[in-house]
Amino acid sequence: MVAIAYRNASCIYSGADTLAVDSLDLDIDDGEFVVLVGPSGSGKSTALRMLAGLEAIDEGSIEIGGKDVTDVPSKDRDIAMVFQNYALYPNKTVAENMGFALKMRGIPPDERRRKVRKVAALLDLTEYLDRKPAKLSGGQRQRVAMGRAIVREPQVFCMDEPLSNLDAKLRVQTRTQIAALQRRLGTTTVYVTHDQVEAMTMGDRVAVLRGGKLQQFASPAELYDRPVNTFVAGFIGSPAMNLITAPIVAEGVRIGSSVLELERDQIALLHEEKLVTVTVGVRPEQFELTEAGIEATVELIESLGSESFIHTHTEPDIRLVARCPGRAPVALAETVRLRKRPESIVHLFHPDSGHRLGA
Ligand code: ADP
Ligand code: MG
């Protein structure tokens, strides 16, 4: 078990004009489950591969267990990787696949068998040990890939979108299993995904990347409650936070013919910043449908059974999404009024930089 540190670590691919990972600074605790999340091309896989020693660290350094591994070859870093593409040996059985790394290490057959059996039990694979991968379901293959990593008892697990090949239901099941398993083993884990729900449900802490740059590194709750900029605000949460840039008036901001009220200290802050417009952020569940509030027309209703998302637009053309429990109490093309729930706080961001303003 070890802590991991990225120290201003950068990677640039030859021929590229921007850094794939740009001065990444992360302190990962011993035993922690950290998720790297961001859109496609944001540098997640590169950052993970730098840790695993599969990509060069062109600037800065990476430490594992307090030791600088920047120049240590991959095989000496004691890391096990799980990829999206499991790449199991098709001609070997599950047991042989899982035990292969141990065999290469020269571990005697008896001990190998014991270790493989133990991990197979952990992953519900005992009855499949003699099967070939072709005779397994996608979920079982995924577990074999996990098992192959766990058997090695590495210091660190690196996982790059390991659930991408599974169907939606299995993905949800497996993500719970992986998170529980990691907690049980206590092995420091860095997990890459583009799926913010996976990030929020699995990670002790989540690092949000964009264009190779770290945006925010925090607990899921902190990311949700206090996003540092409009990018994180819009990326975390589904449906996305409503982000509206609007003129500042005495009690709040003007949206169409209505005013979205802000707290007194928020208005004071906007005056201090000498702003005339501000970007406000309101999560869909912070809106309620009432008699008073922002007038809007319903253009789409998504009914999920337990909750509904009501997509609306206002005059002038601003799109607002509200979430309500159960069935939507409104119909398509109906005019509704959206009001911020009294107990909820509106997020404020600088209209140009997108940085969070205030607490
Ligand atoms: P992610 O995993 O977040 O989708 P990557 O780390 O794969 O992102 O890629 C980050 C950036 O580096 C992207 O702009 C991508 O096009 C570029 N990149 C990735 N791999 C290579 C490579 N082998 N050669 C050149 N550029 C690459
Ligand atoms: Mg990737």
Short mmCIF file of C-alpha atoms and ligand atoms in Angstrom, two decimals:
data_model
loop_
_atom_site.label_atom_id
_atom_site.label_comp_id
_atom_site.label_asym_id
_atom_site.label_seq_id
_atom_site.Cartn_x
_atom_site.Cartn_y
_atom_site.Cartn_z
CA MET A 1 0.00 0.00 0.00
CA VAL A 2 1.42 3.33 -1.06
CA ALA A 3 0.68 6.98 -1.68
CA ILE A 4 1.15 8.47 -5.15
CA ALA A 5 2.19 11.98 -6.16
CA TYR A 6 2.19 13.67 -9.53
CA ARG A 7 4.52 16.68 -9.31
CA ASN A 8 3.95 19.11 -12.18
CA ALA A 9 4.04 16.09 -14.44
CA SER A 10 3.68 16.78 -18.16
CA CYS A 11 3.59 14.64 -21.28
CA ILE A 12 3.82 15.81 -24.87
CA TYR A 13 3.49 13.42 -27.80
CA SER A 14 6.03 13.95 -30.54
CA GLY A 15 4.60 16.09 -33.30
CA ALA A 16 1.81 17.46 -31.07
CA ASP A 17 1.68 21.22 -30.44
CA THR A 18 -0.02 21.02 -27.04
CA LEU A 19 0.74 19.01 -23.93
CA ALA A 20 -1.42 15.88 -23.57
CA VAL A 21 -1.00 16.27 -19.80
CA ASP A 22 -0.06 19.73 -18.59
CA SER A 23 1.73 20.17 -15.22
CA LEU A 24 -0.42 17.70 -13.35
CA ASP A 25 -0.23 18.01 -9.56
CA LEU A 26 -2.02 15.34 -7.53
CA ASP A 27 -1.47 13.90 -4.08
CA ILE A 28 -3.18 10.52 -3.78
CA ASP A 29 -3.37 8.96 -0.34
CA ASP A 30 -2.35 5.46 0.57
CA GLY A 31 -5.30 3.13 -0.11
CA GLU A 32 -7.34 5.80 -1.83
CA PHE A 33 -9.61 5.22 -4.85
CA VAL A 34 -9.06 8.17 -7.16
CA VAL A 35 -10.97 8.65 -10.40
CA LEU A 36 -9.65 10.68 -13.33
CA VAL A 37 -12.63 11.96 -15.29
CA GLY A 38 -13.06 14.27 -18.27
CA PRO A 39 -14.26 14.31 -21.86
CA SER A 40 -12.54 12.30 -24.58
CA GLY A 41 -9.03 13.62 -25.30
CA SER A 42 -8.66 15.38 -21.94
CA GLY A 43 -5.51 13.42 -21.07
CA LYS A 44 -6.91 10.80 -18.67
CA SER A 45 -5.31 7.76 -20.30
CA THR A 46 -2.03 9.59 -20.79
CA ALA A 47 -1.93 10.58 -17.10
CA LEU A 48 -2.59 6.96 -16.09
CA ARG A 49 0.00 5.60 -18.51
CA MET A 50 2.57 8.03 -17.14
CA LEU A 51 1.98 6.54 -13.70
CA ALA A 52 2.26 3.00 -15.06
CA GLY A 53 5.47 3.85 -16.91
CA LEU A 54 3.95 3.34 -20.35
CA GLU A 55 4.34 7.00 -21.39
CA ALA A 56 7.35 9.22 -20.78
CA ILE A 57 7.19 11.96 -18.15
CA ASP A 58 8.64 14.86 -20.15
CA GLU A 59 8.61 17.35 -17.31
CA GLY A 60 8.06 17.10 -13.56
CA SER A 61 7.98 13.77 -11.74
CA ILE A 62 5.84 11.01 -10.28
CA GLU A 63 6.37 9.40 -6.88
CA ILE A 64 5.07 6.06 -5.71
CA GLY A 65 5.40 5.35 -2.01
CA GLY A 66 7.59 8.43 -1.59
CA LYS A 67 10.06 7.19 -4.21
CA ASP A 68 10.64 9.08 -7.46
CA VAL A 69 9.79 6.61 -10.23
CA THR A 70 10.15 9.03 -13.16
CA ASP A 71 13.01 6.97 -14.60
CA VAL A 72 11.97 3.57 -13.25
CA PRO A 73 10.85 1.17 -16.01
CA SER A 74 7.24 0.03 -16.04
CA LYS A 75 7.98 -3.54 -14.95
CA ASP A 76 9.69 -2.32 -11.78
CA ARG A 77 6.86 -0.06 -10.62
CA ASP A 78 4.73 -2.89 -9.17
CA ILE A 79 1.54 -1.69 -10.85
CA ALA A 80 -1.24 -3.83 -12.35
CA MET A 81 -3.25 -2.36 -15.21
CA VAL A 82 -6.79 -3.24 -16.26
CA PHE A 83 -7.73 -1.94 -19.69
CA GLN A 84 -11.01 -1.54 -21.56
CA ASN A 85 -9.81 -4.28 -23.88
CA TYR A 86 -9.16 -7.20 -21.51
CA ALA A 87 -6.85 -9.01 -23.92
CA LEU A 88 -7.19 -12.40 -22.25
CA TYR A 89 -5.23 -15.30 -23.75
CA PRO A 90 -7.88 -17.15 -25.79
CA ASN A 91 -6.14 -20.53 -25.58
CA LYS A 92 -5.59 -20.44 -21.84
CA THR A 93 -8.22 -21.26 -19.23
CA VAL A 94 -9.45 -18.72 -16.71
CA ALA A 95 -7.09 -20.17 -14.10
CA GLU A 96 -4.12 -20.01 -16.50
CA ASN A 97 -4.98 -16.46 -17.51
CA MET A 98 -5.17 -15.39 -13.90
CA GLY A 99 -2.01 -17.19 -12.87
CA PHE A 100 0.13 -16.27 -15.86
CA ALA A 101 1.96 -13.33 -14.26
CA LEU A 102 2.76 -15.50 -11.24
CA LYS A 103 4.11 -18.24 -13.49
CA MET A 104 6.36 -15.69 -15.24
CA ARG A 105 7.59 -14.65 -11.83
CA GLY A 106 8.56 -18.25 -11.13
CA ILE A 107 6.05 -18.88 -8.37
CA PRO A 108 5.64 -22.67 -7.86
CA PRO A 109 2.40 -24.29 -9.17
CA ASP A 110 0.95 -25.07 -5.71
CA GLU A 111 1.23 -21.55 -4.44
CA ARG A 112 -0.01 -20.24 -7.78
CA ARG A 113 -3.09 -22.44 -7.63
CA ARG A 114 -3.82 -21.36 -4.07
CA LYS A 115 -3.59 -17.65 -4.92
CA VAL A 116 -5.71 -17.99 -8.06
CA ARG A 117 -8.38 -19.95 -6.16
CA LYS A 118 -8.53 -17.30 -3.45
CA VAL A 119 -8.99 -14.45 -5.92
CA ALA A 120 -11.45 -16.50 -8.01
CA ALA A 121 -13.62 -16.95 -4.90
CA LEU A 122 -13.48 -13.21 -4.28
CA LEU A 123 -14.76 -12.57 -7.82
CA ASP A 124 -17.29 -15.41 -8.06
CA LEU A 125 -15.20 -17.14 -10.71
CA THR A 126 -14.54 -20.47 -8.97
CA GLU A 127 -16.83 -22.52 -11.23
CA TYR A 128 -15.29 -21.05 -14.38
CA LEU A 129 -11.62 -21.69 -13.63
CA ASP A 130 -11.32 -24.41 -16.29
CA ARG A 131 -13.16 -22.54 -19.04
CA LYS A 132 -11.65 -20.66 -21.96
CA PRO A 133 -12.50 -16.94 -22.33
CA ALA A 134 -14.67 -17.58 -25.43
CA LYS A 135 -17.11 -19.50 -23.21
CA LEU A 136 -17.58 -16.58 -20.79
CA SER A 137 -19.97 -13.64 -20.77
CA GLY A 138 -18.66 -10.08 -21.06
CA GLY A 139 -19.03 -9.54 -17.34
CA GLN A 140 -17.17 -12.73 -16.50
CA ARG A 141 -14.31 -11.81 -18.84
CA GLN A 142 -14.14 -8.44 -17.16
CA ARG A 143 -13.84 -10.17 -13.78
CA VAL A 144 -11.06 -12.43 -15.09
CA ALA A 145 -9.18 -9.30 -16.18
CA MET A 146 -9.65 -7.88 -12.68
CA GLY A 147 -8.60 -11.18 -11.16
CA ARG A 148 -5.44 -11.28 -13.22
CA ALA A 149 -4.52 -7.88 -11.74
CA ILE A 150 -5.49 -8.75 -8.15
CA VAL A 151 -3.55 -12.05 -8.10
CA ARG A 152 -0.33 -10.12 -8.57
CA GLU A 153 -0.92 -8.22 -5.30
CA PRO A 154 0.52 -5.02 -6.75
CA GLN A 155 1.12 -1.79 -4.88
CA VAL A 156 -1.16 0.12 -7.25
CA PHE A 157 -4.08 -0.66 -9.56
CA CYS A 158 -4.44 1.41 -12.72
CA MET A 159 -7.75 0.96 -14.54
CA ASP A 160 -8.58 2.58 -17.86
CA GLU A 161 -12.32 2.51 -18.63
CA PRO A 162 -12.55 -1.18 -17.64
CA LEU A 163 -16.36 -1.22 -17.82
CA SER A 164 -16.81 0.35 -21.27
CA ASN A 165 -17.47 -2.97 -23.00
CA LEU A 166 -20.30 -3.99 -20.67
CA ASP A 167 -23.98 -3.27 -21.18
CA ALA A 168 -25.59 -0.59 -19.01
CA LYS A 169 -27.02 -2.85 -16.32
CA LEU A 170 -23.87 -4.90 -15.91
CA ARG A 171 -21.82 -1.72 -15.78
CA VAL A 172 -23.79 -0.48 -12.79
CA GLN A 173 -23.46 -3.85 -11.04
CA THR A 174 -19.77 -4.17 -11.75
CA ARG A 175 -18.89 -0.65 -10.69
CA THR A 176 -20.37 -1.37 -7.26
CA GLN A 177 -18.39 -4.62 -7.07
CA ILE A 178 -15.11 -2.97 -8.07
CA ALA A 179 -15.56 -0.16 -5.55
CA ALA A 180 -16.39 -2.64 -2.76
CA LEU A 181 -13.49 -4.89 -3.72
CA GLN A 182 -11.03 -2.00 -3.72
CA ARG A 183 -12.17 -0.99 -0.24
CA ARG A 184 -11.68 -4.54 0.93
CA LEU A 185 -8.20 -4.92 -0.58
CA GLY A 186 -7.17 -1.37 0.35
CA THR A 187 -4.89 -1.11 -2.70
CA THR A 188 -4.29 2.45 -3.93
CA THR A 189 -6.24 2.72 -7.18
CA VAL A 190 -6.32 5.21 -10.04
CA TYR A 191 -9.36 4.68 -12.25
CA VAL A 192 -10.05 6.44 -15.56
CA THR A 193 -13.53 7.05 -16.96
CA HIS A 194 -15.36 9.59 -19.13
CA ASP A 195 -18.57 8.79 -17.24
CA GLN A 196 -19.24 11.29 -14.48
CA VAL A 197 -21.73 8.96 -12.77
CA GLU A 198 -19.03 6.29 -12.50
CA ALA A 199 -16.64 8.92 -11.14
CA MET A 200 -19.12 10.21 -8.57
CA THR A 201 -20.18 6.77 -7.33
CA MET A 202 -16.77 5.06 -7.20
CA GLY A 203 -14.18 7.64 -6.22
CA ASP A 204 -13.05 8.70 -2.75
CA ARG A 205 -11.84 11.71 -4.67
CA VAL A 206 -12.26 12.71 -8.29
CA ALA A 207 -9.83 14.66 -10.50
CA VAL A 208 -11.58 16.49 -13.33
CA LEU A 209 -9.39 17.02 -16.42
CA ARG A 210 -9.93 19.21 -19.44
CA GLY A 211 -7.46 19.70 -22.27
CA GLY A 212 -4.71 18.03 -20.23
CA LYS A 213 -5.19 20.43 -17.32
CA LEU A 214 -6.49 19.57 -13.87
CA GLN A 215 -9.64 21.57 -13.12
CA GLN A 216 -10.52 20.34 -9.64
CA PHE A 217 -9.51 17.48 -7.34
CA ALA A 218 -12.06 16.91 -4.60
CA SER A 219 -14.61 14.54 -3.07
CA PRO A 220 -17.74 13.85 -5.15
CA ALA A 221 -19.84 15.95 -2.75
CA GLU A 222 -17.47 18.90 -2.97
CA LEU A 223 -17.42 18.73 -6.79
CA TYR A 224 -21.19 18.77 -6.83
CA ASP A 225 -21.68 21.47 -4.21
CA ARG A 226 -18.78 23.78 -5.00
CA PRO A 227 -17.56 23.39 -8.58
CA VAL A 228 -14.56 25.71 -9.14
CA ASN A 229 -15.63 26.78 -12.63
CA THR A 230 -18.37 26.51 -15.23
CA PHE A 231 -16.66 23.52 -16.85
CA VAL A 232 -16.82 21.37 -13.71
CA ALA A 233 -20.28 22.76 -12.93
CA GLY A 234 -21.56 21.63 -16.32
CA PHE A 235 -19.67 18.33 -16.43
CA ILE A 236 -20.67 16.90 -13.05
CA GLY A 237 -24.38 16.18 -12.60
CA SER A 238 -27.06 14.90 -14.96
CA PRO A 239 -29.01 16.62 -16.35
CA ALA A 240 -26.35 19.35 -16.34
CA MET A 241 -26.51 22.43 -14.15
CA ASN A 242 -28.36 25.32 -15.80
CA LEU A 243 -25.74 27.98 -16.57
CA ILE A 244 -27.09 31.36 -17.60
CA THR A 245 -25.17 34.58 -18.18
CA ALA A 246 -27.54 37.41 -17.32
CA PRO A 247 -27.61 41.11 -16.34
CA ILE A 248 -27.33 41.98 -12.66
CA VAL A 249 -30.24 43.96 -11.15
CA ALA A 250 -31.00 45.14 -7.59
CA GLU A 251 -32.24 41.82 -6.12
CA GLY A 252 -30.50 39.35 -8.38
CA VAL A 253 -30.21 38.68 -12.10
CA ARG A 254 -32.76 39.31 -14.83
CA ILE A 255 -33.91 36.27 -16.76
CA GLY A 256 -36.51 37.16 -19.37
CA SER A 257 -39.16 39.23 -17.61
CA SER A 258 -38.38 37.77 -14.17
CA VAL A 259 -35.70 38.16 -11.57
CA LEU A 260 -33.76 35.22 -10.12
CA GLU A 261 -33.11 36.37 -6.58
CA LEU A 262 -29.66 36.14 -5.03
CA GLU A 263 -28.49 36.36 -1.42
CA ARG A 264 -27.54 39.79 -0.09
CA ASP A 265 -23.87 38.91 0.30
CA GLN A 266 -23.83 37.51 -3.23
CA ILE A 267 -25.12 40.81 -4.62
CA ALA A 268 -22.55 42.70 -2.54
CA LEU A 269 -19.84 40.47 -3.98
CA LEU A 270 -20.97 41.15 -7.56
CA HIS A 271 -20.81 44.90 -6.86
CA GLU A 272 -17.34 44.51 -5.36
CA GLU A 273 -16.26 42.71 -8.53
CA LYS A 274 -17.74 45.61 -10.57
CA LEU A 275 -19.64 43.21 -12.78
CA VAL A 276 -22.71 44.09 -14.87
CA THR A 277 -23.42 40.51 -15.89
CA VAL A 278 -22.73 37.22 -14.13
CA THR A 279 -23.06 33.54 -14.94
CA VAL A 280 -25.48 31.92 -12.54
CA GLY A 281 -25.69 28.16 -12.00
CA VAL A 282 -28.85 26.43 -10.86
CA ARG A 283 -29.10 22.65 -10.68
CA PRO A 284 -32.30 21.17 -12.17
CA GLU A 285 -33.46 19.94 -8.76
CA GLN A 286 -33.14 23.47 -7.38
CA PHE A 287 -36.05 24.63 -9.55
CA GLU A 288 -39.64 24.02 -8.57
CA LEU A 289 -42.77 24.60 -10.62
CA THR A 290 -44.99 27.19 -8.93
CA GLU A 291 -47.35 30.07 -9.70
CA ALA A 292 -44.61 32.67 -9.52
CA GLY A 293 -41.15 32.66 -11.06
CA ILE A 294 -39.42 32.57 -14.43
CA GLU A 295 -41.94 32.09 -17.22
CA ALA A 296 -40.99 29.31 -19.60
CA THR A 297 -42.49 27.02 -22.22
CA VAL A 298 -42.17 23.24 -21.93
CA GLU A 299 -40.41 21.79 -24.97
CA LEU A 300 -39.51 18.29 -23.82
CA ILE A 301 -40.42 16.01 -20.92
CA GLU A 302 -38.23 13.07 -19.96
CA SER A 303 -40.10 10.72 -17.64
CA LEU A 304 -37.89 8.23 -15.83
CA GLY A 305 -40.63 6.93 -13.58
CA SER A 306 -39.12 7.95 -10.27
CA GLU A 307 -38.45 11.47 -11.53
CA SER A 308 -39.00 13.70 -14.56
CA PHE A 309 -36.82 16.24 -16.32
CA ILE A 310 -38.71 19.17 -17.77
CA HIS A 311 -36.86 20.98 -20.55
CA THR A 312 -38.12 24.51 -21.13
CA HIS A 313 -37.17 27.71 -22.90
CA THR A 314 -37.82 31.31 -21.95
CA GLU A 315 -38.04 34.60 -23.84
CA PRO A 316 -35.43 35.58 -24.94
CA ASP A 317 -34.06 32.20 -25.82
CA ILE A 318 -32.71 30.64 -22.61
CA ARG A 319 -33.02 26.92 -21.98
CA LEU A 320 -33.81 25.80 -18.45
CA VAL A 321 -34.18 22.26 -17.15
CA ALA A 322 -36.11 21.44 -13.99
CA ARG A 323 -36.27 18.11 -12.25
CA CYS A 324 -39.30 16.99 -10.32
CA PRO A 325 -40.09 13.79 -8.41
CA GLY A 326 -42.46 11.28 -10.03
CA ARG A 327 -44.51 12.18 -13.09
CA ALA A 328 -44.30 15.65 -14.62
CA PRO A 329 -47.29 17.77 -13.53
CA VAL A 330 -47.18 19.64 -16.86
CA ALA A 331 -47.71 18.97 -20.56
CA LEU A 332 -45.74 19.73 -23.70
CA ALA A 333 -46.02 23.35 -24.97
CA GLU A 334 -47.56 24.42 -21.65
CA THR A 335 -46.39 27.67 -20.05
CA VAL A 336 -44.90 27.08 -16.58
CA ARG A 337 -43.16 29.14 -13.95
CA LEU A 338 -39.89 28.04 -12.47
CA ARG A 339 -38.79 29.25 -9.08
CA LYS A 340 -35.59 28.52 -7.22
CA ARG A 341 -36.32 26.49 -4.10
CA PRO A 342 -35.99 28.85 -1.15
CA GLU A 343 -33.33 26.80 0.68
CA SER A 344 -31.06 26.38 -2.33
CA ILE A 345 -28.04 28.50 -3.18
CA VAL A 346 -27.36 29.80 -6.68
CA HIS A 347 -23.78 29.24 -7.88
CA LEU A 348 -22.00 32.32 -9.26
CA PHE A 349 -19.27 32.32 -11.90
CA HIS A 350 -17.29 35.10 -13.56
CA PRO A 351 -18.97 35.79 -16.94
CA ASP A 352 -15.62 35.82 -18.81
CA SER A 353 -13.25 33.46 -16.99
CA GLY A 354 -15.94 31.07 -15.73
CA HIS A 355 -14.23 30.92 -12.29
CA ARG A 356 -16.38 30.46 -9.22
CA LEU A 357 -17.20 33.65 -7.34
CA GLY A 358 -17.59 33.52 -3.57
CA ALA A 359 -18.13 30.52 -1.33
P1 ADP B 1 -8.42 10.58 -22.88
O1 ADP B 1 -7.95 9.30 -22.31
O2 ADP B 1 -8.85 11.58 -21.85
O3 ADP B 1 -9.46 10.41 -23.95
P2 ADP B 1 -5.74 10.73 -24.01
O4 ADP B 1 -4.85 10.73 -22.84
O5 ADP B 1 -5.89 9.45 -24.75
O6 ADP B 1 -7.18 11.30 -23.59
O7 ADP B 1 -5.26 11.83 -25.05
C1 ADP B 1 -4.89 13.12 -24.67
C2 ADP B 1 -4.42 13.88 -25.91
O8 ADP B 1 -3.25 13.29 -26.43
C3 ADP B 1 -5.42 13.89 -27.04
O9 ADP B 1 -5.38 15.13 -27.67
C4 ADP B 1 -4.94 12.78 -27.94
O10 ADP B 1 -5.30 13.04 -29.27
C5 ADP B 1 -3.44 12.85 -27.76
N1 ADP B 1 -2.80 11.53 -27.90
C6 ADP B 1 -3.12 10.41 -27.20
N2 ADP B 1 -2.32 9.37 -27.53
C7 ADP B 1 -1.46 9.85 -28.48
C8 ADP B 1 -0.37 9.29 -29.24
N3 ADP B 1 0.00 8.00 -29.06
N4 ADP B 1 0.26 10.10 -30.11
C9 ADP B 1 -0.09 11.39 -30.28
N5 ADP B 1 -1.08 11.99 -29.61
C10 ADP B 1 -1.77 11.24 -28.73
MG MG B 2 -8.62 7.31 -22.74
#
